[in-house]
Coordinates of C-alpha atoms in Angstrom, one line a residue:
X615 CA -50.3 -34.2 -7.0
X616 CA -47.4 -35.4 -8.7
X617 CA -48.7 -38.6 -10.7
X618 CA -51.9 -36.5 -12.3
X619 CA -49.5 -33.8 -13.5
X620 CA -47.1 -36.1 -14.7
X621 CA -49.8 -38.5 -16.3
X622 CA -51.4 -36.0 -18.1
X623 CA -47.7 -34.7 -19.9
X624 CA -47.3 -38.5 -21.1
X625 CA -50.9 -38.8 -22.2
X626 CA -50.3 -35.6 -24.3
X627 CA -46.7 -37.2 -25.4
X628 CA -48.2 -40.2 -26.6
X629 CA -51.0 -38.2 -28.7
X630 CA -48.1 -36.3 -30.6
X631 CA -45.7 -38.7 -31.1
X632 CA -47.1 -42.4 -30.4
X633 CA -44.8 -44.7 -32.2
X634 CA -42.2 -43.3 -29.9
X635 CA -44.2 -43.0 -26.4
X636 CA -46.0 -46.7 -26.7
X637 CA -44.4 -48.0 -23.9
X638 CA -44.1 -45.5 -21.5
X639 CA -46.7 -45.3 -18.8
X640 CA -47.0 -43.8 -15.3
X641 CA -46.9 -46.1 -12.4
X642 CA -50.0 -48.0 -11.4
X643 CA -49.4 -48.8 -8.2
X644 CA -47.3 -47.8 -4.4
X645 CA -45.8 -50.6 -4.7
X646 CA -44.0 -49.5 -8.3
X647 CA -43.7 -46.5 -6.7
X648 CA -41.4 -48.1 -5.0
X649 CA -39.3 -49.3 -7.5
X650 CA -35.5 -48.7 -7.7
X651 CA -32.9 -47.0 -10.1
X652 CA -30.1 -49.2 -8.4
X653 CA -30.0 -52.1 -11.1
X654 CA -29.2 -49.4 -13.9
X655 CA -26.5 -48.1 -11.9
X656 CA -24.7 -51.2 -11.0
X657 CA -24.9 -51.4 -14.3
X658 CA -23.2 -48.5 -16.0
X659 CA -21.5 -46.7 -12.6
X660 CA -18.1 -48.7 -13.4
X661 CA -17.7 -47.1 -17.0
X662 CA -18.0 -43.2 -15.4
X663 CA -14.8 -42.3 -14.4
X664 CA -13.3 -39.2 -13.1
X665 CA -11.0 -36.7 -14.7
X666 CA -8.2 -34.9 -13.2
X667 CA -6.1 -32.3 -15.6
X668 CA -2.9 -30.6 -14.8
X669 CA -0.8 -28.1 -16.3
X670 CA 1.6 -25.9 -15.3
X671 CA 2.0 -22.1 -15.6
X672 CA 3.7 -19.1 -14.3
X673 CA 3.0 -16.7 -12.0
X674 CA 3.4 -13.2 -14.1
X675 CA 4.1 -10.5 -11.9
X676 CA 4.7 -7.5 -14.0
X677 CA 7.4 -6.3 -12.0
X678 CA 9.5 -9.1 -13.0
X679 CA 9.7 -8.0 -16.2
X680 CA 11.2 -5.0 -15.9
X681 CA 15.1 -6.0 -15.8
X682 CA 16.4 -2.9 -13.7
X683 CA 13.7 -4.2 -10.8
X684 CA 15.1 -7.4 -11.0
X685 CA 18.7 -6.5 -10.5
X686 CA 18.3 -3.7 -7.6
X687 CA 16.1 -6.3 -5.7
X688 CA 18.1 -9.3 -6.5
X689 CA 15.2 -11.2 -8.2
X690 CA 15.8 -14.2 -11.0
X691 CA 14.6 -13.6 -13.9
X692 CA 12.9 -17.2 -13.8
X693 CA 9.6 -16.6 -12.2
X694 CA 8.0 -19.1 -10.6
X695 CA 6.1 -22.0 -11.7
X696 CA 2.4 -23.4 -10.0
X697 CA 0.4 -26.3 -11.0
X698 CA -3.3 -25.4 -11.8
X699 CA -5.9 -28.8 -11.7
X700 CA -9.2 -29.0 -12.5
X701 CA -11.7 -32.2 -12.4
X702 CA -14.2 -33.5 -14.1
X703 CA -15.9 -36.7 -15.2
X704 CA -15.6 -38.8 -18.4
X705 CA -17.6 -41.9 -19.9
X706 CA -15.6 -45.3 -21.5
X707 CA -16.9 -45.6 -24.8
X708 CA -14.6 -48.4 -25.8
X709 CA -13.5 -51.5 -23.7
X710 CA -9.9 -50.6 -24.8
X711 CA -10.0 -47.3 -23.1
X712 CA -11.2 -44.6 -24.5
X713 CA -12.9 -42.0 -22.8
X714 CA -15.0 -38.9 -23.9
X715 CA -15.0 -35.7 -21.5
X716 CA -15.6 -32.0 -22.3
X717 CA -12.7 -30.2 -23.9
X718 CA -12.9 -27.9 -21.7
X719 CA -12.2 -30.0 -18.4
X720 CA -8.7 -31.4 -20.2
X721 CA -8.3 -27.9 -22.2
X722 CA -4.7 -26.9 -21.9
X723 CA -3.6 -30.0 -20.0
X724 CA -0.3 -30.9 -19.7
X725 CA -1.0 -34.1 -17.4
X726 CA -4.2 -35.8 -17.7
X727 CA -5.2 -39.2 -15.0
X728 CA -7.9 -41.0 -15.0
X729 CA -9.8 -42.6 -11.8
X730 CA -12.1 -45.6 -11.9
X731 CA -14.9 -46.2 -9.9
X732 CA -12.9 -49.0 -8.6
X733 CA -10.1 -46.0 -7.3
X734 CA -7.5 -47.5 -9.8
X735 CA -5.9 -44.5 -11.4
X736 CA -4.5 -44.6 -14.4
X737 CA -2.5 -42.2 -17.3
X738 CA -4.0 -41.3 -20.1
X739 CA -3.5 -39.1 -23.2
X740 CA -5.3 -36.8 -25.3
X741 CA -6.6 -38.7 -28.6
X742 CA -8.8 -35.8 -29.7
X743 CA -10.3 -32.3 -28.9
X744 CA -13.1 -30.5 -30.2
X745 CA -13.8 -27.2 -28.9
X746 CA -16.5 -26.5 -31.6
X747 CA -18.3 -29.5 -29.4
X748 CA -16.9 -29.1 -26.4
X749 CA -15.8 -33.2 -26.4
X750 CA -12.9 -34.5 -26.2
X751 CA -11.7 -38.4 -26.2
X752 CA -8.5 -39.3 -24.4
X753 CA -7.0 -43.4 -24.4
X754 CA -5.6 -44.8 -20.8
X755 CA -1.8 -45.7 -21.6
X756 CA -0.3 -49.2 -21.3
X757 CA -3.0 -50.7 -20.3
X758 CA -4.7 -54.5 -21.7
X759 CA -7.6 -55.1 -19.8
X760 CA -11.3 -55.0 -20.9
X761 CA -13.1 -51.7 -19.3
X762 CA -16.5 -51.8 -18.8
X763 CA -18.6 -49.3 -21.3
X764 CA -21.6 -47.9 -22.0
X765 CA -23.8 -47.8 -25.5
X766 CA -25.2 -45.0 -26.8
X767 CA -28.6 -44.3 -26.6
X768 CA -30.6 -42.9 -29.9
X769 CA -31.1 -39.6 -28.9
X770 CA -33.4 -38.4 -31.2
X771 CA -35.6 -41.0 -29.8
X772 CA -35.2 -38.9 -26.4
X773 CA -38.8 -37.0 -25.4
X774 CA -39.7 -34.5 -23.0
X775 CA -40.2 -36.1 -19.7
X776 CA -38.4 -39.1 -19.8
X777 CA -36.2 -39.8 -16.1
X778 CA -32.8 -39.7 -16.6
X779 CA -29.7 -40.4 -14.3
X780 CA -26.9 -38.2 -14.2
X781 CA -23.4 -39.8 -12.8
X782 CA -20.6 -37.8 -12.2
X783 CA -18.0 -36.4 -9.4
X784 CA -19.6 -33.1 -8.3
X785 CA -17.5 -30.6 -6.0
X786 CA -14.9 -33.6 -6.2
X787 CA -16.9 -35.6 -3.5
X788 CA -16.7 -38.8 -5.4
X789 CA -18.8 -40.5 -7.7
X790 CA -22.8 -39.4 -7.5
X791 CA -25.8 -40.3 -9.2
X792 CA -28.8 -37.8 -9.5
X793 CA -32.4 -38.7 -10.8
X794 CA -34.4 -36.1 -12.9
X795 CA -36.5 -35.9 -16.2
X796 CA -35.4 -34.6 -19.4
X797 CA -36.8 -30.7 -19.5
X798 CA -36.3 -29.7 -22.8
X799 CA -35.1 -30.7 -26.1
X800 CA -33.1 -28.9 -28.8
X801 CA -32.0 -25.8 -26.6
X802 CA -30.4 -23.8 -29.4
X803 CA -30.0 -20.2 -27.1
X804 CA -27.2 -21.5 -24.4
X805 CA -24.0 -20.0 -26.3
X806 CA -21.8 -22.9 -24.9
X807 CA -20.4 -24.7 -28.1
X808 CA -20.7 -23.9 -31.8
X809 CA -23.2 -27.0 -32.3
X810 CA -26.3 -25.3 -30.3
X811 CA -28.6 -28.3 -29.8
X812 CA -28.9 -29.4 -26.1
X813 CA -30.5 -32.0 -23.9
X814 CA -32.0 -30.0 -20.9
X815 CA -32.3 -32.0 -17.7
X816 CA -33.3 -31.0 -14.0
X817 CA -31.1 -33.9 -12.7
X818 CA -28.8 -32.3 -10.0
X819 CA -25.2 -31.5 -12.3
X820 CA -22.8 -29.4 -10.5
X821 CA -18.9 -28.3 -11.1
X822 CA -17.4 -31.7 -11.2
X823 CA -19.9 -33.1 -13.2
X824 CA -18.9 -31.9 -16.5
X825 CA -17.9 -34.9 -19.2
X826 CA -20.2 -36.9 -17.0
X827 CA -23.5 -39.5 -18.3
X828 CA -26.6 -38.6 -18.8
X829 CA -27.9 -42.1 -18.6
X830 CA -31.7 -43.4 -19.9
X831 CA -33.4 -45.9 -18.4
X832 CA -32.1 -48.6 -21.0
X833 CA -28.9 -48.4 -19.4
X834 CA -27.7 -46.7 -22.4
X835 CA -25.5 -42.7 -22.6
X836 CA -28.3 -40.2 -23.6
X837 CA -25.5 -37.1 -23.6
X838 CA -22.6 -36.1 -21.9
X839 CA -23.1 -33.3 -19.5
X840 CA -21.4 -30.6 -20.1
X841 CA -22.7 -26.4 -18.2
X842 CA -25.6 -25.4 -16.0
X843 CA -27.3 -22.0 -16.0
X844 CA -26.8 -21.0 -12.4
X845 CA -27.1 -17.6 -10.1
X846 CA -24.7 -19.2 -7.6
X847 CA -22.7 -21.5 -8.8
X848 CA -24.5 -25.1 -7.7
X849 CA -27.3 -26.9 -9.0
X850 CA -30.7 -25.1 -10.0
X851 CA -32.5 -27.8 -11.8
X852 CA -31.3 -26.3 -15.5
X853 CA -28.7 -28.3 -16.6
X854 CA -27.3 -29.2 -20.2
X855 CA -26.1 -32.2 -21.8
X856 CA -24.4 -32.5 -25.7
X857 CA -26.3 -34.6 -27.5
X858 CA -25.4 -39.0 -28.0
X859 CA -25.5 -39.0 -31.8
X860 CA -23.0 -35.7 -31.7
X861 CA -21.0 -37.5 -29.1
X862 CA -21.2 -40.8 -31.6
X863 CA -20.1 -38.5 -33.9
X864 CA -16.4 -37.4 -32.3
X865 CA -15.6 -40.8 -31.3
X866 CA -16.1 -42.4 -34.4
X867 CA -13.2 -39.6 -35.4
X868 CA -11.0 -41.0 -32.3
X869 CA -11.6 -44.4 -33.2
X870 CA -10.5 -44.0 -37.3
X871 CA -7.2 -42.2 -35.9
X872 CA -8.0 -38.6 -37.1
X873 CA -6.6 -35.4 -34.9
X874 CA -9.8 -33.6 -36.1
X875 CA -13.4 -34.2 -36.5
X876 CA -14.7 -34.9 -40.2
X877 CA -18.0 -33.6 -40.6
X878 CA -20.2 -33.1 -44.0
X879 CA -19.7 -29.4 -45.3
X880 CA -22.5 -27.7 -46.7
X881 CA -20.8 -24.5 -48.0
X882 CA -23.4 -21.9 -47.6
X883 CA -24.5 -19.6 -44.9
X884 CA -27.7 -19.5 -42.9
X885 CA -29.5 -17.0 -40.7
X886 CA -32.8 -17.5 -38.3
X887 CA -35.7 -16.4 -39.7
X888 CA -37.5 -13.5 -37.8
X889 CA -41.2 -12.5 -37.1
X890 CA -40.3 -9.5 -39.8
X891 CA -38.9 -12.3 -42.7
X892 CA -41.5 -14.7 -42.0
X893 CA -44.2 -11.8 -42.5
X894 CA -42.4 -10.8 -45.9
X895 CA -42.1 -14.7 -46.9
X896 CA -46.2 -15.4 -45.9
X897 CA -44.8 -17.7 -43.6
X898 CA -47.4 -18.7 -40.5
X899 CA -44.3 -18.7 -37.9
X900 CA -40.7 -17.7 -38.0
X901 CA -39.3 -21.2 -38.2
X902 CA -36.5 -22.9 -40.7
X903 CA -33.2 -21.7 -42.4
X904 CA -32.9 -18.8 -44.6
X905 CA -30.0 -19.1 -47.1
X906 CA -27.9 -16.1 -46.6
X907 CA -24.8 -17.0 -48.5
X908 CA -23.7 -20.2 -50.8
X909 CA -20.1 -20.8 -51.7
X910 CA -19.1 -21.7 -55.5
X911 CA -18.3 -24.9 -56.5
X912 CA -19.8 -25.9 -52.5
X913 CA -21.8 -28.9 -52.0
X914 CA -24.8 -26.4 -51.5
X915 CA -23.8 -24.9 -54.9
X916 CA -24.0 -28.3 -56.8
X917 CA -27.1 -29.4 -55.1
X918 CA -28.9 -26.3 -56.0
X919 CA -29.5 -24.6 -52.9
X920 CA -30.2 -20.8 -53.9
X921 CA -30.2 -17.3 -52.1
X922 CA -33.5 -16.5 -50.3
X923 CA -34.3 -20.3 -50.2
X924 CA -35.7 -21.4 -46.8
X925 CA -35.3 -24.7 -45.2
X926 CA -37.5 -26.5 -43.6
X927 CA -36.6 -30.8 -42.9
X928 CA -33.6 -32.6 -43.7
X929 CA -34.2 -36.6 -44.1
X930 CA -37.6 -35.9 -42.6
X931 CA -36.9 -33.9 -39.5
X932 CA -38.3 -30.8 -39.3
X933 CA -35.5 -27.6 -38.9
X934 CA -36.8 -25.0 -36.5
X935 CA -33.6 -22.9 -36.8
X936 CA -30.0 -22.5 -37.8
X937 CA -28.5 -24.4 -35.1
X938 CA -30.9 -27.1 -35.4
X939 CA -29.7 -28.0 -39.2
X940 CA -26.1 -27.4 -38.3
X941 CA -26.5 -30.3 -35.8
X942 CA -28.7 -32.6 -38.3
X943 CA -26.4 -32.0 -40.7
X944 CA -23.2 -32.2 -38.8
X945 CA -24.3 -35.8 -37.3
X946 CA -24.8 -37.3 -40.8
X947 CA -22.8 -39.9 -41.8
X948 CA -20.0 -39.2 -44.6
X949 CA -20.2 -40.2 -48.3
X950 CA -23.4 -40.1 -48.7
X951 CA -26.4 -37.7 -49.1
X952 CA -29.1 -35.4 -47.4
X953 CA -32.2 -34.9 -48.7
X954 CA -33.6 -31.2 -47.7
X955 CA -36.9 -29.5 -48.6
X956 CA -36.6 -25.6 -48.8
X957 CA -39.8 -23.6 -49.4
X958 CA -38.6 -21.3 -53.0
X959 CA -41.1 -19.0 -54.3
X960 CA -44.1 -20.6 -52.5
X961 CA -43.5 -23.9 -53.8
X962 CA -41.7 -26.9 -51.8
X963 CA -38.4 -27.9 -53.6
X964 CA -36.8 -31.1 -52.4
X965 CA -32.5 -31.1 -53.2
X966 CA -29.8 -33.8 -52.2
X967 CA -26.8 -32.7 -50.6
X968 CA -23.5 -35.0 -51.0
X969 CA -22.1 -35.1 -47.6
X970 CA -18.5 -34.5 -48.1
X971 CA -15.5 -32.9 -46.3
X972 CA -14.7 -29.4 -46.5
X973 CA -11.7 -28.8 -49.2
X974 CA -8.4 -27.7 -47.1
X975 CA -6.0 -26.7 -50.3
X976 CA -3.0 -24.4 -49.1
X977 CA -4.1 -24.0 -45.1
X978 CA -0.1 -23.1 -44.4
X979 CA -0.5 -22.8 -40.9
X980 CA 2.7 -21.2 -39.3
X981 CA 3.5 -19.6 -36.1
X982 CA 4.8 -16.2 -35.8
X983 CA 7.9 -15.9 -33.6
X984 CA 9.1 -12.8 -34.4
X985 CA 9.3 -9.9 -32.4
X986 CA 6.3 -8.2 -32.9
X987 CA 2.5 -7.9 -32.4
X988 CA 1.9 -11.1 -33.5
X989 CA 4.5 -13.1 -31.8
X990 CA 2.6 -16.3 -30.3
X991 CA -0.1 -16.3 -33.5
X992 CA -1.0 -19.6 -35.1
X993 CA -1.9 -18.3 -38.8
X994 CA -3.6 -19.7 -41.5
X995 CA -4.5 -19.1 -45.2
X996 CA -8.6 -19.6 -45.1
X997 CA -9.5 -22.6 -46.8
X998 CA -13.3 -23.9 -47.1
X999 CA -12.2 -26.0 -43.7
X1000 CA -10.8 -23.5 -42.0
X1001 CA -13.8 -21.1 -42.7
X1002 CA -16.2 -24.1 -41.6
X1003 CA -13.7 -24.7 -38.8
X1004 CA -14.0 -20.9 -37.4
X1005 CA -17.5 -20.3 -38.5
X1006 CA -16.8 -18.0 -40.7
X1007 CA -18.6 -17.2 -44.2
X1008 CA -17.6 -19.4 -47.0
X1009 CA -16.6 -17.4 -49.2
X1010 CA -13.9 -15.4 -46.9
X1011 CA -11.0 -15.0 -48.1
X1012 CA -7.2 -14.0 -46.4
X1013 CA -5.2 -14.8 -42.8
X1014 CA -6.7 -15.9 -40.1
X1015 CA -5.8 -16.3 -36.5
X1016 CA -6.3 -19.8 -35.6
X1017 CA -4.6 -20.1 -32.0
X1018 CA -2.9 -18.0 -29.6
X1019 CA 0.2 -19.3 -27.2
X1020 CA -0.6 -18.4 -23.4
X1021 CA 1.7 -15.8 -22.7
X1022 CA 2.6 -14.8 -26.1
X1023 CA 2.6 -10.9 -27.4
X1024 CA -0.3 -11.4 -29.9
X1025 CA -2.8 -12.5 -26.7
X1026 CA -1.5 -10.0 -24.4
X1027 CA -2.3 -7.4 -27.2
X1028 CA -5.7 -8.9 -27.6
X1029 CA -5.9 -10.8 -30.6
X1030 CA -8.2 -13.5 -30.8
X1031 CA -9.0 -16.5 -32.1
X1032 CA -10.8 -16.2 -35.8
X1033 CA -9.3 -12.5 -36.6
X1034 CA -9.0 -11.8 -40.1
X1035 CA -5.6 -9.9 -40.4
X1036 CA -6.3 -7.3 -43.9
X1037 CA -3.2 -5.0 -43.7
X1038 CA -0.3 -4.2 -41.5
X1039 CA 1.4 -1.1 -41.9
X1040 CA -0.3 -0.4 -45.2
X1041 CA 1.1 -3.7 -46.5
X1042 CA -2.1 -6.1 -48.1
X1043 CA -1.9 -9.6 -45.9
X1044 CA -3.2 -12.2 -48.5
X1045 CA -1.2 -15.4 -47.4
X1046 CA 0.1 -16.7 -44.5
X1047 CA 4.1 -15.8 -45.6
X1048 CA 3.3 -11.9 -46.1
X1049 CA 2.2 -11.5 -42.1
X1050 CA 5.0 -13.7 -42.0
X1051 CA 7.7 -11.2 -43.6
X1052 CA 5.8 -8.5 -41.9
X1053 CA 6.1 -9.3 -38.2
X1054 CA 10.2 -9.8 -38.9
X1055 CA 9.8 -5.8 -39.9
X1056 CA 11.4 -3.3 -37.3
X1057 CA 8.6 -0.3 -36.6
X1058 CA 8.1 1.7 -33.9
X1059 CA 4.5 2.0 -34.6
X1060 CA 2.2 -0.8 -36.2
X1061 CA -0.8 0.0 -37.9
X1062 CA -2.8 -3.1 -38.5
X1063 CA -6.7 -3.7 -39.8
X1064 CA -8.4 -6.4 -38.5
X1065 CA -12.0 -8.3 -39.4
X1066 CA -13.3 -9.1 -36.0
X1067 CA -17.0 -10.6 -36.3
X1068 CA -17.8 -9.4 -39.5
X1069 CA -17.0 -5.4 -38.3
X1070 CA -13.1 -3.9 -39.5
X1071 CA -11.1 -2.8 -37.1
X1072 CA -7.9 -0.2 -37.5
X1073 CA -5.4 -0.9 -34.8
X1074 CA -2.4 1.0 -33.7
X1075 CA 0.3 -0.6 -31.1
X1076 CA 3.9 0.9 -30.3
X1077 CA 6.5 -1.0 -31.7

């Protein structure tokens, strides 16, 4: 039952797209039925490593805050400290020893090992984090040997139906491969990272395998696993992987020495086109990018992208949606150009986009110490960077809330990351050094107005 279904879905492959499915066939025999994964495992098993992560935090218990509790009862003020782990999985990218995991396995770390498939354990530190990826690439300490790697596959040459291998530690019972097809391209509705563009895979990945391979049958990394849509926590045949060319993308950042990943800045702002726009536009389906917003001065701006344009490739590949420019056009290489085509008034209009950095001119980042609401607040002045950084339009202007410490005022008061801070106590917030001089006012009472996702917010919090 299996090899008609499965026949028929590569027959219809190779129709649509045959420069890419020419040599892929189904078996034609038992005996190649027979065939086995093994020699692609020995293969690329020794560059998957595991992850472990530590940090340590203390346990709040409000009483021990209040100090007349503490001296009837005799309790220090010092309140305990416990060491919270997690685990995951990571992939050697470079023979020196760098490794690529998700951010969110090492996120908050203040210890981070690394385990070889050989059980060697090493150290390691944290080159680079992305959140807006969910990557992050760390560098084994003191250490001169050659690691084995892995290369990175095209993935845009990736097509529905190809078997995959995902390697991993699930559950933190060792090292595990699982064999599957790929089950859908370009996912752009899982609400995991800010760049929306995921390899789906039925390949068994659990908790554990997070940072993990997503291996093709070259031998070569495909994506880095990274969430699964699950009812009870374990495997249900949906799982998701970022991307190789985004993954490409961050360590090529690790490798130049940057803190931060450089990507090309386009400057305006897009929104998916609906069944009610396309109508209005004559469109046959509700696919492409509508330009909502473009900055001044922007690389959008000086390429001539417009209001109300719509667009529909870039370098040749067809954009379906929002997301699915935001990852063609954040995995383009710097210092050079796109070319788009945008549908304007009926009429196809082809522009080139210089792929440049976005500007970051007067960012001031400072922290609020001060007692106050905001104690614990990492602010900034939003700069084009910033406002790429935090997705927020481009032409925004003010203080933004870029980081909050654990245990810090401003996140127990529920401030979060990417709030737009308008006014405190009546007083205008434009830069980062008037919330500064602010939050070292004495009030009992603090009336603050806040941009949270677009909608303002009044706030009032006793002093």
């Amino acid at each position: 039952m299996l090899i008609p279904s499965l026949a028929l879905l590569l027959v219809s492959a190779i129709v649509a797209t045959p420069a890419l499915a020419q040599d892929r066939r189904v078996p034609s025999s038992g005996a190649e039925l027979r065939l086995s994964f093994a020699p692609i495992v020995q293969r690329v098993q020794p560059a998957v490593v595991n992850v472990y992560a530590a940090k340590t935090v203390q346990n709040r218990n409000p009483l021990l805050d209040d100090p007349i509790f503490r001296r009837f009862f005799g309790v220090p003020g010092q309140q305990p400290e416990q060491m919270q782990r997690s685990l995951g999985s990571g992939v050697m990218v470079d023979a020196s020893g760098l490794v690529v995991t998700n951010n969110h396995v090492i996120e908050g770390a203040d210890q981070v090992k690394i385990s070889l498939a050989d059980k060697r354990e090493f150290e390691a530190e944290i080159v680079l984090k992305d959140s807006r990826t969910d990557l992050a690439v760390l560098r084994i300490k003191d250490s001169k040997e050659k690691f084995t790697t892995i290369d990175f596959a095209n993935s845009d040459e990736l097509l529905v139906g190809d078997v995959v291998l995902a390697i991993g530690n699930p559950f933190g019972v060792g090292q595990t491969v699982t064999q599957g097809i790929i089950s859908a391209l370009a996912r752009t509705q899982v609400g995991i990272t800010d760049y929306q563009f995921f390899i789906q895979t039925d390949a068994a990945i659990n908790p554990g395998n997070s940072g993990g391979a997503l291996v093709d049958m070259t031998g070569k990394l495909a994506g880095i696993n990274t969430a699964i849509f699950s009812r009870s926590g374990g495997s249900q045949g949906i799982g998701f992987a970022i991307p190789a060319n985004m993954v490409r993308v961050v360590v090529a950042s690790a490798k130049s020495g940057g803190k931060a990943v450089k990507r090309p800045y386009l400057g305006a702002r897009l929104q998916a086109v609906t069944p009610e726009i396309a109508e209005t536009l004559g469109l046959k389906s509700p696919t492409g990018a509508l330009v909502a917003n473009v900055a001044a001065n922007s690389p959008a701006a000086r390429a001539g992208l417009k209001l109300s344009d719509l667009i529909t490739s870039i370098d040749g590949q067809v954009i379906d949606d929002p997301n699915a420019f935001d990852y063609r056009f954040a995995t383009r290489p710097l210092g050079g150009s796109a070319q788009i085509d945008v549908q304007r008034a009926g009429k196809t209009v082809k522009l080139t986009v210089p792929l440049e950095t976005a500007p970051d001119t007067n960012r001031d980042e400072i922290v609020l110490t001060a007692r106050s609401p905001f104690q614990g607040a990492k602010v900034a002045n939003i700069s084009p960077a910033v406002a790429d950084e935090l997705r927020l339009d481009a032409s925004t202007e003010g203080v933004v809330v870029i980081d909050l410490a654990d245990g810090g005022t401003a996140a127990g008061v529920g401030f979060q990351k990417g709030d737009i801070i308008l006014a405190v106590n009546s007083q205008k917030i434009a830069k980062t050094s008037d919330l500064d001089k602010a939050s070292k006012t004495s009030a009992r009472i603090w009336r603050i107005t806040v941009v949270r996702g677009g909608q303002q917010i009044n706030v009032t919090l006793g002093g």
